[in-house]
């Protein structure tokens, strides 16, 4: 059995890692080369702090192949990945490729493999925001429609896939691989105390991440969010590791003044996995437009305000700690104040099968 695992962008690494740990384990037990795998990085993300830092943090081997595609428009980036990935598939003759998440690398590699007649497995299938203005929603729908194995994190996802006419035999509810990584490194992250490094005290700061095109590509929406940030930082310090895309746009729109509030807004470059996990675990609450962070905060029981009008991860709202607050200044401030004044319900439940064993279930299916 020859498997190609694909990662391309930051949120892919913590999803691929548990699959590689599990493959290594099974290779050792089998004591033979019956299971071979190749780890391919498309190079969609290439900055050290968006990519390389994760290999060490997550105990991942360096990729066997890096396609080095880098940034470009959606069409150019997707096309470049396809051209280069096709060569890899033709040369290495895999039986199956595994893709994760919803980034451009996910759809590009799935499309190549499907057309070459190679079986494809999509980990984190079936999530839907029902908002087709998001590039990720297009990537999700297309990837799922041509994959052979669809591994889901929750039952909502199974229902979405069934509604789209995908046959039940292809769908496997296995849990959440990203939570496999979180559970494995939670203790290690606890010891790091990133908050202290940045002069923050446990449970006395908010943590912000921001990079969605719908929030940062237009000056008006970015300004609304930064205005809210500045106001909230009068009540609680905010740690803000800035995504390169957001950094560039803040500069372009000349919005830097909103980030200047004495020591109350702490700006950083993007952080590694362990440093960020540590900051998230110790935060009073998190403000984010990321998909994965909605899930990680639910697994950790940390309140999360999602700065979007929808989520493809409704389970984090239904049973977890997430609230969808949109991106208007007043609403963001109002919801943050509710948390500071303890007006938010505290009960939450860890979703079913988010137990650190998702990768094991996936490989049980694929290798059986
Ligand atoms: C991508 C994913 C998004 C995911 C996010 C996590 C798609 C469509 N989007 O968005 O789903 O949540 O990754 O970060 O695949 N850049 C750098 N260095 C890097 C990478 C990017 O400077 O290492 C800058 C470039 O200027 C680039 C911009 O960020 O143009 C956007 O990068 P891109 O990979 O196109 O999308 P993300 O916004 O990172």
Short mmCIF file of N, CA and C in Angstrom, two decimals, residues 6 14 84 86 99 134 179 182 216 227 251 268 277 305 324 340-341 365:
data_model
loop_
_atom_site.label_atom_id
_atom_site.label_comp_id
_atom_site.label_asym_id
_atom_site.label_seq_id
_atom_site.Cartn_x
_atom_site.Cartn_y
_atom_site.Cartn_z
N UNK A 6 -0.89 14.85 1.75
CA UNK A 6 -0.66 16.20 1.24
C UNK A 6 -0.93 17.25 2.32
N UNK A 14 -1.29 20.31 11.52
CA UNK A 14 -1.76 19.62 12.74
C UNK A 14 -2.81 18.55 12.43
N UNK A 84 2.37 20.45 -10.78
CA UNK A 84 3.49 19.80 -10.09
C UNK A 84 3.08 18.50 -9.41
N UNK A 86 0.75 16.46 -10.35
CA UNK A 86 0.54 15.40 -11.33
C UNK A 86 1.85 14.65 -11.59
N UNK A 99 -5.90 13.93 1.64
CA UNK A 99 -5.88 15.40 1.78
C UNK A 99 -6.67 15.78 3.01
N UNK A 134 -17.02 32.22 0.19
CA UNK A 134 -15.76 31.80 0.82
C UNK A 134 -15.03 30.84 -0.11
N UNK A 179 -7.86 17.45 16.91
CA UNK A 179 -7.92 17.28 18.37
C UNK A 179 -6.95 16.16 18.80
N UNK A 182 -3.97 18.18 19.42
CA UNK A 182 -4.15 19.01 20.62
C UNK A 182 -3.96 18.18 21.89
N UNK A 216 -10.54 41.03 6.04
CA UNK A 216 -9.33 41.87 5.92
C UNK A 216 -9.09 42.47 4.54
N UNK A 227 -11.19 48.78 15.14
CA UNK A 227 -11.77 49.75 16.09
C UNK A 227 -12.29 49.02 17.32
N UNK A 251 -1.13 47.61 6.65
CA UNK A 251 -0.16 48.61 6.17
C UNK A 251 -0.73 49.34 4.95
N UNK A 268 2.47 40.16 17.45
CA UNK A 268 3.54 39.18 17.20
C UNK A 268 3.49 38.72 15.77
N UNK A 277 -0.79 27.20 21.12
CA UNK A 277 -1.66 26.37 21.95
C UNK A 277 -1.60 26.85 23.40
N UNK A 305 -15.22 33.89 20.36
CA UNK A 305 -16.12 34.73 19.57
C UNK A 305 -15.64 34.67 18.13
N UNK A 324 -21.13 33.01 17.27
CA UNK A 324 -20.91 33.69 15.98
C UNK A 324 -21.33 35.14 16.17
N UNK A 340 -16.43 39.46 29.72
CA UNK A 340 -15.70 40.10 30.81
C UNK A 340 -16.58 40.25 32.05
N UNK A 341 -17.90 40.43 31.81
CA UNK A 341 -18.82 40.57 32.95
C UNK A 341 -19.44 39.24 33.34
N UNK A 365 -9.82 2.18 8.62
CA UNK A 365 -10.67 2.09 7.43
C UNK A 365 -9.81 1.90 6.18
#
